[in-house]
Tab-separated table of N, CA, C and O in Angstrom:
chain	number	residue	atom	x	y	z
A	1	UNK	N	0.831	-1.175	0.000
A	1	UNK	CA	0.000	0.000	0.000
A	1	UNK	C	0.886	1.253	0.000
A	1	UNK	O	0.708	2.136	-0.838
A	2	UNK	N	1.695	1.319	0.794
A	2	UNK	CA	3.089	2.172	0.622
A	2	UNK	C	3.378	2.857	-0.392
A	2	UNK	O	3.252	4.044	-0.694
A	3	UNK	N	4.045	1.364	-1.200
A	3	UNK	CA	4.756	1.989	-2.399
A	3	UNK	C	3.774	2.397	-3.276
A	3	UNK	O	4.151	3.443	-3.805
A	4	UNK	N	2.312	1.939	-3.816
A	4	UNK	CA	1.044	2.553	-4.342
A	4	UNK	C	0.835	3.565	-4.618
A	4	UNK	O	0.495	4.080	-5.683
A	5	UNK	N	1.236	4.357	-2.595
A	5	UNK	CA	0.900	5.738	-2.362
A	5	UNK	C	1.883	6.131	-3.009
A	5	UNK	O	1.862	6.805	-4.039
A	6	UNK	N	2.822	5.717	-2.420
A	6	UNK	CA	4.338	6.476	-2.870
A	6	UNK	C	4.776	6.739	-4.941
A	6	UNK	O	5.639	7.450	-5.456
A	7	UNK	N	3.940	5.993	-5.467
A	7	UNK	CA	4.245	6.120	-6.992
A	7	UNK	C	3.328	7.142	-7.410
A	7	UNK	O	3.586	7.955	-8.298
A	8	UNK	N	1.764	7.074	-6.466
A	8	UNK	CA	0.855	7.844	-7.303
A	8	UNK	C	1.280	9.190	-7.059
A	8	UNK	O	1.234	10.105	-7.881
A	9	UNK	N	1.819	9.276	-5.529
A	9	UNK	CA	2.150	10.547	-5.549
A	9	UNK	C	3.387	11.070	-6.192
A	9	UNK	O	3.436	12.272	-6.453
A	10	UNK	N	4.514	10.199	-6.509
A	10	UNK	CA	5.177	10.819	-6.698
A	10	UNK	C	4.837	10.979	-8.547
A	10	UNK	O	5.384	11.913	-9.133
A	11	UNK	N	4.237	10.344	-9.067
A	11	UNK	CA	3.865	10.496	-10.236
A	11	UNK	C	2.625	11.807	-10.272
A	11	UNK	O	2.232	12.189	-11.374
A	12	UNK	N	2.197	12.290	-9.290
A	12	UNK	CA	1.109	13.405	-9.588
A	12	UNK	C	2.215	14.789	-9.556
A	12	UNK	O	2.274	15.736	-10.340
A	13	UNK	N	2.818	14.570	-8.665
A	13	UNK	CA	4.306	15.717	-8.111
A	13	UNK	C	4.900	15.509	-9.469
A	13	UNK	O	4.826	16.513	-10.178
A	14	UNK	N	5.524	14.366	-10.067
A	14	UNK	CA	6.261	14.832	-11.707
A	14	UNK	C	5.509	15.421	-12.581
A	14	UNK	O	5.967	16.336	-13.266
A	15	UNK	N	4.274	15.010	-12.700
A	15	UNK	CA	2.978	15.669	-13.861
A	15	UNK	C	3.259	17.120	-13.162
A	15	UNK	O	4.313	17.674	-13.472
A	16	UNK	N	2.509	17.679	-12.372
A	16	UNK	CA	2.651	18.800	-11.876
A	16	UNK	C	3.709	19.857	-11.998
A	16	UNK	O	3.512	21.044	-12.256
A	17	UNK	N	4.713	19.338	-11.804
A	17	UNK	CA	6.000	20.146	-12.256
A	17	UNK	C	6.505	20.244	-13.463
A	17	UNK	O	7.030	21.284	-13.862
A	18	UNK	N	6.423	19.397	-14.024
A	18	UNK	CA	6.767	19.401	-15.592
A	18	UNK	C	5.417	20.397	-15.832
A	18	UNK	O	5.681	21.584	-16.023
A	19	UNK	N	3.929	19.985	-15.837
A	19	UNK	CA	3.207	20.530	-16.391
A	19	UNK	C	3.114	22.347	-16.220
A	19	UNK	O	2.683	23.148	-17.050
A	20	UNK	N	3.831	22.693	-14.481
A	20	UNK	CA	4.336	23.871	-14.585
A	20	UNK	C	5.242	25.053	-15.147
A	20	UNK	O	5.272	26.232	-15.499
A	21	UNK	N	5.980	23.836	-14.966
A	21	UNK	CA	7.127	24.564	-15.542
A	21	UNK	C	7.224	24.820	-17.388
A	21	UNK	O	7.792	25.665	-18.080
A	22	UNK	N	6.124	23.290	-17.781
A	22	UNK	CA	5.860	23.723	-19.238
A	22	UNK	C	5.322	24.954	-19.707
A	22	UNK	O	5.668	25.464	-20.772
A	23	UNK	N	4.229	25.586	-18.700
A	23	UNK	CA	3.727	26.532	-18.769
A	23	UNK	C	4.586	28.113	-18.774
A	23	UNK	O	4.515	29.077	-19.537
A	24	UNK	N	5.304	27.869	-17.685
A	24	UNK	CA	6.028	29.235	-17.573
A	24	UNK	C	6.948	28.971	-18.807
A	24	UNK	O	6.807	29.933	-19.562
A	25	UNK	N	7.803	28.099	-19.311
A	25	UNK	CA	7.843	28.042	-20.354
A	25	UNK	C	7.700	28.431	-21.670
A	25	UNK	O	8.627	28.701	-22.434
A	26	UNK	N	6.367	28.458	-21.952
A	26	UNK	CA	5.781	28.732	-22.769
A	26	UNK	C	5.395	30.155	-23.070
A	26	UNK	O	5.393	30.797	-24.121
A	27	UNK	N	4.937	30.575	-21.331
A	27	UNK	CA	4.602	31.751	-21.035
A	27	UNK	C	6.057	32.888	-21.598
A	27	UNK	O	5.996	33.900	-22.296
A	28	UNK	N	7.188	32.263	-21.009
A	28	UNK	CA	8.181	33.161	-20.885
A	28	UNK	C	9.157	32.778	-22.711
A	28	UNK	O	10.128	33.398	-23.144
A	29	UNK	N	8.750	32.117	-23.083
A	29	UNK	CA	9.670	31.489	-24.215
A	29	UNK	C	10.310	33.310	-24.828
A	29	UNK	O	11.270	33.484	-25.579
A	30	UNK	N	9.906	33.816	-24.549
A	30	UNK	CA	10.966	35.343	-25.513
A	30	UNK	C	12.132	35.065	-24.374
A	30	UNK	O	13.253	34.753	-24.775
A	31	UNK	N	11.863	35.183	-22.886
A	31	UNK	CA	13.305	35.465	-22.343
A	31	UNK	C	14.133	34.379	-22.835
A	31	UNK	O	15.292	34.578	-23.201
A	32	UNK	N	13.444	32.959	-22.861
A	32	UNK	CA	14.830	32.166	-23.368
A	32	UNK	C	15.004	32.261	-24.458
A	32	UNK	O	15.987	31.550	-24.664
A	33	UNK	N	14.605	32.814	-25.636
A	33	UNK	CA	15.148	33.788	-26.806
A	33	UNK	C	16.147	34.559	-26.811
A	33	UNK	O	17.088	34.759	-27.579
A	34	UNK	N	15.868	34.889	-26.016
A	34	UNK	CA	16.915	36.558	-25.312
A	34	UNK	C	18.053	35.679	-25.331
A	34	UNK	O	18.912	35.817	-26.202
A	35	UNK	N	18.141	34.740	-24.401
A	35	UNK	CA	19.121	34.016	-23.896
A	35	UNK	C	20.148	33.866	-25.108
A	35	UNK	O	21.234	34.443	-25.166
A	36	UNK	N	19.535	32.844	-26.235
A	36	UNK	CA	19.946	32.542	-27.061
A	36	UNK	C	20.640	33.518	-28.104
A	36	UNK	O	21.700	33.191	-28.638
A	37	UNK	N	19.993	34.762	-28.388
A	37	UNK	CA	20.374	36.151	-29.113
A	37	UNK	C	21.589	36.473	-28.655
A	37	UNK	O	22.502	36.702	-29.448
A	38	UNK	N	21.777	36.537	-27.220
A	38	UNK	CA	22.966	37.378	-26.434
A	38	UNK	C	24.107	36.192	-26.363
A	38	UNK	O	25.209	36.534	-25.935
A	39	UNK	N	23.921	34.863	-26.741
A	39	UNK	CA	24.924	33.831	-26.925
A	39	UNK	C	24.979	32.758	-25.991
A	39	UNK	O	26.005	32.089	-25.868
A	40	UNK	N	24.119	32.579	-25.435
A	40	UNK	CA	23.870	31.392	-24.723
A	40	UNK	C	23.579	30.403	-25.521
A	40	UNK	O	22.705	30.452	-26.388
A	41	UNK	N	24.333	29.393	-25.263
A	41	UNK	CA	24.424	27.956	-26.326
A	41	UNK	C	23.104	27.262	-26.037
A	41	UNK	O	22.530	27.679	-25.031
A	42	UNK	N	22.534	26.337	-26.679
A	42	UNK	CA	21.529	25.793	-26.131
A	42	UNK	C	22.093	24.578	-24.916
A	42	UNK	O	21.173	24.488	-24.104
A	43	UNK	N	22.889	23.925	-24.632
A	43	UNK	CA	23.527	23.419	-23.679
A	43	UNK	C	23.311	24.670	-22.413
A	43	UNK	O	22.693	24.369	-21.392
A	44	UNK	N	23.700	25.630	-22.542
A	44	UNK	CA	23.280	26.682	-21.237
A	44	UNK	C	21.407	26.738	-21.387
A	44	UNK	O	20.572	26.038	-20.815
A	45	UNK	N	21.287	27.466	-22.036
A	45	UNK	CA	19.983	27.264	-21.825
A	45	UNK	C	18.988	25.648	-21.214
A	45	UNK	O	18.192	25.533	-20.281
A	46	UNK	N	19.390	24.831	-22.017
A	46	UNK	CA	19.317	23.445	-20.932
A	46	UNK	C	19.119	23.364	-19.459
A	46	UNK	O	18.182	23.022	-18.738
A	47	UNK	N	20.558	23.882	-19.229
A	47	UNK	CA	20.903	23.862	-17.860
A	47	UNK	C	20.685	24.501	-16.683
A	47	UNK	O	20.688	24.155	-15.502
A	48	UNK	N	20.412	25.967	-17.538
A	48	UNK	CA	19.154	27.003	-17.293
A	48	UNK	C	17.568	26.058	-16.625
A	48	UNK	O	17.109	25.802	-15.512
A	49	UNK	N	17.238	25.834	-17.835
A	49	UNK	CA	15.883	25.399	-17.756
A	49	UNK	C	15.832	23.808	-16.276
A	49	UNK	O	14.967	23.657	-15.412
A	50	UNK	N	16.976	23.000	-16.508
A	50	UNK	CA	17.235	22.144	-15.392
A	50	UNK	C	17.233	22.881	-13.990
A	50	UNK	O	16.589	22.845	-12.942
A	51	UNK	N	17.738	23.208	-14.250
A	51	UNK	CA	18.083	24.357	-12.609
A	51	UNK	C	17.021	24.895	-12.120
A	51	UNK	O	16.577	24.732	-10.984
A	52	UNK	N	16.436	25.788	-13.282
A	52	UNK	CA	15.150	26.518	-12.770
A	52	UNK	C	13.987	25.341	-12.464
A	52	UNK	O	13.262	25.577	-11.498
A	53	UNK	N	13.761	24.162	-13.165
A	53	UNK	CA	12.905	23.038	-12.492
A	53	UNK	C	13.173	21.946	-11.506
A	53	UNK	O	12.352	21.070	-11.232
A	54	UNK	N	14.463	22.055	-10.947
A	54	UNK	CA	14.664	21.346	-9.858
A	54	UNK	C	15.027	22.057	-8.841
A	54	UNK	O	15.020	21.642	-7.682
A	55	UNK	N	15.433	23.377	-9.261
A	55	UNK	CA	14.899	24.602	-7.994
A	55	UNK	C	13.100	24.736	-7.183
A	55	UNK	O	12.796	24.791	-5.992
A	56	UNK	N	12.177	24.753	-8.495
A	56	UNK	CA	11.101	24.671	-8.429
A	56	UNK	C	10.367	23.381	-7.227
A	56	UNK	O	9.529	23.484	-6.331
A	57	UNK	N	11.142	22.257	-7.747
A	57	UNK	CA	10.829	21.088	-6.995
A	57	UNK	C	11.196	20.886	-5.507
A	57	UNK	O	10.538	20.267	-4.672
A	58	UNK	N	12.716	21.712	-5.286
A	58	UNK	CA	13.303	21.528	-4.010
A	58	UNK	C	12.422	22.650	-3.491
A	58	UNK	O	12.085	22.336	-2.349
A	59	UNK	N	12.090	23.401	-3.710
A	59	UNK	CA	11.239	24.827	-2.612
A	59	UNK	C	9.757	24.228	-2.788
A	59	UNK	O	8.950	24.657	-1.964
A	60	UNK	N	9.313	23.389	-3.646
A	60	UNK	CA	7.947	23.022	-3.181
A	60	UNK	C	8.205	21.708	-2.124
A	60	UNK	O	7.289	21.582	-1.312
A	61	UNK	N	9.093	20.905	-2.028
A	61	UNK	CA	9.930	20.198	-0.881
A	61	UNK	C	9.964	20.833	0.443
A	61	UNK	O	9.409	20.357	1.433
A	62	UNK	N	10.787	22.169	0.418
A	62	UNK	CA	11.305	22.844	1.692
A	62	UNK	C	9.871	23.498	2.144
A	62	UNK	O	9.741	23.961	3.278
A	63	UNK	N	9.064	23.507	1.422
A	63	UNK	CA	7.687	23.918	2.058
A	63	UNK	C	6.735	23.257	2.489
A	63	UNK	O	5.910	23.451	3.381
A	64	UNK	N	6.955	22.300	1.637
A	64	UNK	CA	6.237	21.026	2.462
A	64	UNK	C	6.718	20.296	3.556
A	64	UNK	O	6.069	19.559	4.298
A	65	UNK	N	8.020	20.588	3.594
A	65	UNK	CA	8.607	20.196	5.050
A	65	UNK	C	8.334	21.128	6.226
A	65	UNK	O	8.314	20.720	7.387
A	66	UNK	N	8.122	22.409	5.874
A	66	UNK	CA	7.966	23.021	6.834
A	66	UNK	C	6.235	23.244	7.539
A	66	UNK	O	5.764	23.373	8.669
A	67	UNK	N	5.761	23.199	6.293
A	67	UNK	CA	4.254	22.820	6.863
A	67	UNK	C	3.808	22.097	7.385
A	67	UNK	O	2.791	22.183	8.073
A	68	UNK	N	4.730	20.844	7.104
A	68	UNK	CA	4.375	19.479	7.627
A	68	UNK	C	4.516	19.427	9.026
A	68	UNK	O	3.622	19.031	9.774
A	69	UNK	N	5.876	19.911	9.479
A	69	UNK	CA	6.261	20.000	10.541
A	69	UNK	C	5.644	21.299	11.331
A	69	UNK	O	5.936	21.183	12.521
A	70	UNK	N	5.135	22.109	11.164
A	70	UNK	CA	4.079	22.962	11.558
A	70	UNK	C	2.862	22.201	12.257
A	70	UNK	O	2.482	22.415	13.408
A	71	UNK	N	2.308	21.264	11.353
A	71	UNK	CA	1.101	20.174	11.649
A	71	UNK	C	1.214	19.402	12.468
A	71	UNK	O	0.250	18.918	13.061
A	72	UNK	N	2.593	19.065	12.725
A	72	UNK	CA	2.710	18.101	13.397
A	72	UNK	C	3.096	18.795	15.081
A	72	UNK	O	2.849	18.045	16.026
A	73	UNK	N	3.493	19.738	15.293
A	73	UNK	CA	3.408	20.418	16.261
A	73	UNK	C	2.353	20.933	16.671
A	73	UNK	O	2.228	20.947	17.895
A	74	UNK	N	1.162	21.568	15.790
A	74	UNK	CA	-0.312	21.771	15.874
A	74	UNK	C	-0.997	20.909	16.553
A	74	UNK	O	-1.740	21.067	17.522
A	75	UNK	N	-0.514	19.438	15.631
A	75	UNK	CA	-1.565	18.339	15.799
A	75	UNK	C	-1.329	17.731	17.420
A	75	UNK	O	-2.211	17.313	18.170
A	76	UNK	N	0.167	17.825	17.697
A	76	UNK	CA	0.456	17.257	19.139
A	76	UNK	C	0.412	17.836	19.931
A	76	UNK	O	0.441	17.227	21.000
A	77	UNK	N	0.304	19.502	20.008
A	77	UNK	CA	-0.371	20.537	21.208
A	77	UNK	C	-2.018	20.567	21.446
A	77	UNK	O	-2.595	20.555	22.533
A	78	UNK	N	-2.746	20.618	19.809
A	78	UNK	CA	-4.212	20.000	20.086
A	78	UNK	C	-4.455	18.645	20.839
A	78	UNK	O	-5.437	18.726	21.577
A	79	UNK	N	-3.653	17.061	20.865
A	79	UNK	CA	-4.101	16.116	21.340
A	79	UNK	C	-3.911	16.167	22.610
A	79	UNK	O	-4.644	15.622	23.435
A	80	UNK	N	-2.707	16.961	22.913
A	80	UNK	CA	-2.247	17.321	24.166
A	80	UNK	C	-3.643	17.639	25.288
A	80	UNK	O	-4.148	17.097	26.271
A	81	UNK	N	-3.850	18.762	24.510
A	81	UNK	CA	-4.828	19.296	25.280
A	81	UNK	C	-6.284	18.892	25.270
A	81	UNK	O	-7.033	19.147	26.213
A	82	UNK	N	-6.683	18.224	24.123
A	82	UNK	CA	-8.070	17.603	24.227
A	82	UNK	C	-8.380	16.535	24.725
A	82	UNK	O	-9.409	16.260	25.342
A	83	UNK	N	-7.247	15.698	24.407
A	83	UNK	CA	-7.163	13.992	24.789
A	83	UNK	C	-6.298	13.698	26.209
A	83	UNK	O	-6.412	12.676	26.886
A	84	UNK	N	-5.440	14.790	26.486
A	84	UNK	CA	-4.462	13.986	27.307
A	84	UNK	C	-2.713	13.459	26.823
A	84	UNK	O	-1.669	13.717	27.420
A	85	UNK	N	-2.885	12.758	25.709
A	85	UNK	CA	-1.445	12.341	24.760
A	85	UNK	C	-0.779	13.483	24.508
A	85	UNK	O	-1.106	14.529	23.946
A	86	UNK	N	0.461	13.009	25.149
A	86	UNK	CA	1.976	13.881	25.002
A	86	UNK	C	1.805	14.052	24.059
A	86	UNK	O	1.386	15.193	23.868
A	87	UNK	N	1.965	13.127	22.704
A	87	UNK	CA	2.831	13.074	21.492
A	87	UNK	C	2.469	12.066	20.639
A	87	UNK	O	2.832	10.890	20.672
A	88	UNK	N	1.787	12.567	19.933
A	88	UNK	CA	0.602	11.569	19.210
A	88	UNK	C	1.823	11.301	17.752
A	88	UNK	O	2.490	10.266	17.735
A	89	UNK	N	1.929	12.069	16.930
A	89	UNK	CA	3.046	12.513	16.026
A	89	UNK	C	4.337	13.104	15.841
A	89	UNK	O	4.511	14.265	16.213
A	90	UNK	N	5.581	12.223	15.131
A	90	UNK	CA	7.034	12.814	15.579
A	90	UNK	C	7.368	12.998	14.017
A	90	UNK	O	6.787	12.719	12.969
A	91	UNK	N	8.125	13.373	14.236
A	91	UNK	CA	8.808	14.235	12.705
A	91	UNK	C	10.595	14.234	12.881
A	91	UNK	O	11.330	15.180	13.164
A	92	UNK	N	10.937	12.812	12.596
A	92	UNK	CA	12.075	12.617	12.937
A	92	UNK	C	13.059	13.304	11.653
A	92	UNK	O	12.552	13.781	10.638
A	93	UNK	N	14.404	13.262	11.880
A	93	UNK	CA	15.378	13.924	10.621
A	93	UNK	C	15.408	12.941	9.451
A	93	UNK	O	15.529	13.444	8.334
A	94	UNK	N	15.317	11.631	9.543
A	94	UNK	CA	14.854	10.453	8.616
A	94	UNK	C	13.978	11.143	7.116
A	94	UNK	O	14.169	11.464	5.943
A	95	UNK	N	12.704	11.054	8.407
A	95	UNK	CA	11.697	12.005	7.309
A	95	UNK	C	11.937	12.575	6.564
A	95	UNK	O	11.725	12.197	5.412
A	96	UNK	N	12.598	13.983	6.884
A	96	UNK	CA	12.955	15.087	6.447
A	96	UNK	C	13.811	14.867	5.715
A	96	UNK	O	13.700	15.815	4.938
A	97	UNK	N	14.609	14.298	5.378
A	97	UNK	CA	16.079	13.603	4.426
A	97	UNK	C	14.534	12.951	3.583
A	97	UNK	O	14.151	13.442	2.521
A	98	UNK	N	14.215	12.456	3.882
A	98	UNK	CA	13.616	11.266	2.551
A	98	UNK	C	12.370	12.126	1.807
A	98	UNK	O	11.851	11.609	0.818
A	99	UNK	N	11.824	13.617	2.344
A	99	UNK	CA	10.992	14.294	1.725
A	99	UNK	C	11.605	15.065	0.654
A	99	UNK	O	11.090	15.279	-0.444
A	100	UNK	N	13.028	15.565	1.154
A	100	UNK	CA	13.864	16.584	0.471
A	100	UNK	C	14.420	15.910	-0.574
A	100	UNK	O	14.872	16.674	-1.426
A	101	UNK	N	14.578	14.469	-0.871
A	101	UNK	CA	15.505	13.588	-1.498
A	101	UNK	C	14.443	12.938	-2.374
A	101	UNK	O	14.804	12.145	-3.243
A	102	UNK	N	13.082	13.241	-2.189
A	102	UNK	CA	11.732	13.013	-3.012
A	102	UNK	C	11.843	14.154	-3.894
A	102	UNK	O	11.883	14.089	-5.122
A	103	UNK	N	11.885	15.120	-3.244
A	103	UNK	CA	11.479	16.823	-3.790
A	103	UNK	C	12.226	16.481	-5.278
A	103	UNK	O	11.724	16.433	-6.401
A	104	UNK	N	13.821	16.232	-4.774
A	104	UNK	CA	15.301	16.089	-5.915
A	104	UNK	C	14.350	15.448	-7.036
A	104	UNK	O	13.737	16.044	-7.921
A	105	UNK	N	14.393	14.000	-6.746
A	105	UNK	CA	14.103	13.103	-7.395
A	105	UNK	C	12.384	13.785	-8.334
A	105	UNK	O	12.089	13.616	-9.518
A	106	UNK	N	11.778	14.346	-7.519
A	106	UNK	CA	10.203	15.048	-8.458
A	106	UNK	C	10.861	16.139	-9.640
A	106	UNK	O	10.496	16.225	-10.812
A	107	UNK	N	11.701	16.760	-9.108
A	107	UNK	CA	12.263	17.707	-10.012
A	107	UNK	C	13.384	17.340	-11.405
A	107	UNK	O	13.541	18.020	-12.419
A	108	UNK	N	14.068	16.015	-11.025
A	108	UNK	CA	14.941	15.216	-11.944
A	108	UNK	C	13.760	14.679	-13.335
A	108	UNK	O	13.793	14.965	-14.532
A	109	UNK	N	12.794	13.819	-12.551
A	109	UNK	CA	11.974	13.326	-12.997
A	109	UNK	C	11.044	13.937	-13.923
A	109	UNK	O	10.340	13.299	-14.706
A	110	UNK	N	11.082	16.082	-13.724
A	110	UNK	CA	10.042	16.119	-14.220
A	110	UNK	C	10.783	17.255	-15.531
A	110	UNK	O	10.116	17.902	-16.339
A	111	UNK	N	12.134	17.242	-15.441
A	111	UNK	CA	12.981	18.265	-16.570
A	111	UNK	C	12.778	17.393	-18.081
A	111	UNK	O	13.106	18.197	-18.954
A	112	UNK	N	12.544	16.638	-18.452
A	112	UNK	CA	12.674	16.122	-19.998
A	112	UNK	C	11.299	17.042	-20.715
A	112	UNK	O	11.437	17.668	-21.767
A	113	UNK	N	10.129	16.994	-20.024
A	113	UNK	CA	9.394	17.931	-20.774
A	113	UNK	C	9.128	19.641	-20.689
A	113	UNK	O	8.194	20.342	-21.076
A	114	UNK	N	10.363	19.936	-20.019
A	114	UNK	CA	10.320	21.988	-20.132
A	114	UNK	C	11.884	21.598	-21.221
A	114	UNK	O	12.209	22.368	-22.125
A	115	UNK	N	12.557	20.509	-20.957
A	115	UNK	CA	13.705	20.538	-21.652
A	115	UNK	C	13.390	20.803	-22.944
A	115	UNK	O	13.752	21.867	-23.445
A	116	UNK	N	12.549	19.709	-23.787
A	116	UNK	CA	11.932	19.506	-24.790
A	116	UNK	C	11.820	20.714	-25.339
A	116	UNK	O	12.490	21.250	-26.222
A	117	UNK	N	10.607	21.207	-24.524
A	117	UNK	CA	10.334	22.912	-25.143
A	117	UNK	C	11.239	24.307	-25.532
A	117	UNK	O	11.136	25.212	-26.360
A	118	UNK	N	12.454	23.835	-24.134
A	118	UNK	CA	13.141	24.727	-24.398
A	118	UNK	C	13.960	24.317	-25.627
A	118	UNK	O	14.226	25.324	-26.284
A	119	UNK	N	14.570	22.935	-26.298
A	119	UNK	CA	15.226	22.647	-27.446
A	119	UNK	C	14.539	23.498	-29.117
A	119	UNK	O	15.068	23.883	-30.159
A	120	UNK	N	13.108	23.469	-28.565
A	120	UNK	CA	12.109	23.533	-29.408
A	120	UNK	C	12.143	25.297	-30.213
A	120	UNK	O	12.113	25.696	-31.377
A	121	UNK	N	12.206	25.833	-29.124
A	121	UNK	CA	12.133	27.429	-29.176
A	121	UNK	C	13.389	28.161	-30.324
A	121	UNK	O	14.611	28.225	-30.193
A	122	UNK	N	12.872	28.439	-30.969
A	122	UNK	CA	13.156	28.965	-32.560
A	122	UNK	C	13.541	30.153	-31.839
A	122	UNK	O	12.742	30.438	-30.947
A	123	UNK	N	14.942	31.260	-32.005
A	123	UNK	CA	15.435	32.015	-31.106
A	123	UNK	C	14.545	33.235	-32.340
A	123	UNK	O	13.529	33.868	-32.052
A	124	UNK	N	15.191	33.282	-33.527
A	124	UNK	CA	15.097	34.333	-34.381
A	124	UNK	C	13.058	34.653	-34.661
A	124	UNK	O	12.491	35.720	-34.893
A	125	UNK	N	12.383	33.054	-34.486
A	125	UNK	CA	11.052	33.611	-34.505
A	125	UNK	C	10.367	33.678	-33.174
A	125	UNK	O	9.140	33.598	-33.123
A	126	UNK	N	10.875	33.778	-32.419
A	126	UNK	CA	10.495	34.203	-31.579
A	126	UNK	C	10.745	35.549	-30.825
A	126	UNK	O	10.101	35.719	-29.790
A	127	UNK	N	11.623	36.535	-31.238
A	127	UNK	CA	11.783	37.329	-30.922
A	127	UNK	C	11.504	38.325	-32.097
A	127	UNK	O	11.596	39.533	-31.880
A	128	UNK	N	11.158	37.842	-33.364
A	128	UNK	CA	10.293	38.661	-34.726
A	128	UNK	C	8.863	38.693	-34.190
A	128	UNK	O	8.218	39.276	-35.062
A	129	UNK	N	7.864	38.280	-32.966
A	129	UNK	CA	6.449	38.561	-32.610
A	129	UNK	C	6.446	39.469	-32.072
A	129	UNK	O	5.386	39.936	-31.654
């Protein structure tokens, strides 16, 4: 049941990011024009576009770690006080290594389709609109 969870989600987290980042992408395709005009090889631009989507992935990571761990301090001062239980929920450093090392892996997973687009982007017609 685990690993189930663990594929669907991590397969909704790759759709999601790719499907974001396709967007800004798309949205922004003149700046990586620009890029290309002023002499950025498409190998930089690549690496560009890698960076900027596994940046994307690690800060939706570092936020979900921190919310998480927000909840979980919420959740164990509420049981505290309604139920009685110290410490219903712990949030060991384990966790936190294996959320951040998900985040990596969502963001690795989800660069082949902003890559794509960015290979795609015609420098000279795109900056003639």
């Amino acid at each position: 049941m685990a690993l189930a969870a663990t594929l669907v989600a991590g397969g909704i987290g790759v759709a999601f990011v790719a499907t974001m980042m396709g967007l800004e992408l798309t949205a922004g395709r003149q700046e990586l024009a620009i890029l290309g005009a002023v002499g950025f090889s498409v190998r930089a631009r690549v690496i560009v576009v890698m960076a900027e989507t596994i940046t994307v992935a690690v800060l939706g990571g570092v936020l979900g770690v921190s919310l998480g761990s927000v909840g979980v301090v919420g959740l164990n001062v509420a049981i505290a006080e309604f139920v009685g239980v110290a410490t219903l929920a712990t949030l060991t450093p384990g966790i936190i290594l294996y959320a951040l090392a998900t985040a990596v892996t969502v963001g690795v997973l989800a660069t082949p389709y902003p890559l794509y687009l960015a290979t795609q982007t015609d420098v000279l017609a795109t900056l003639t609109r």
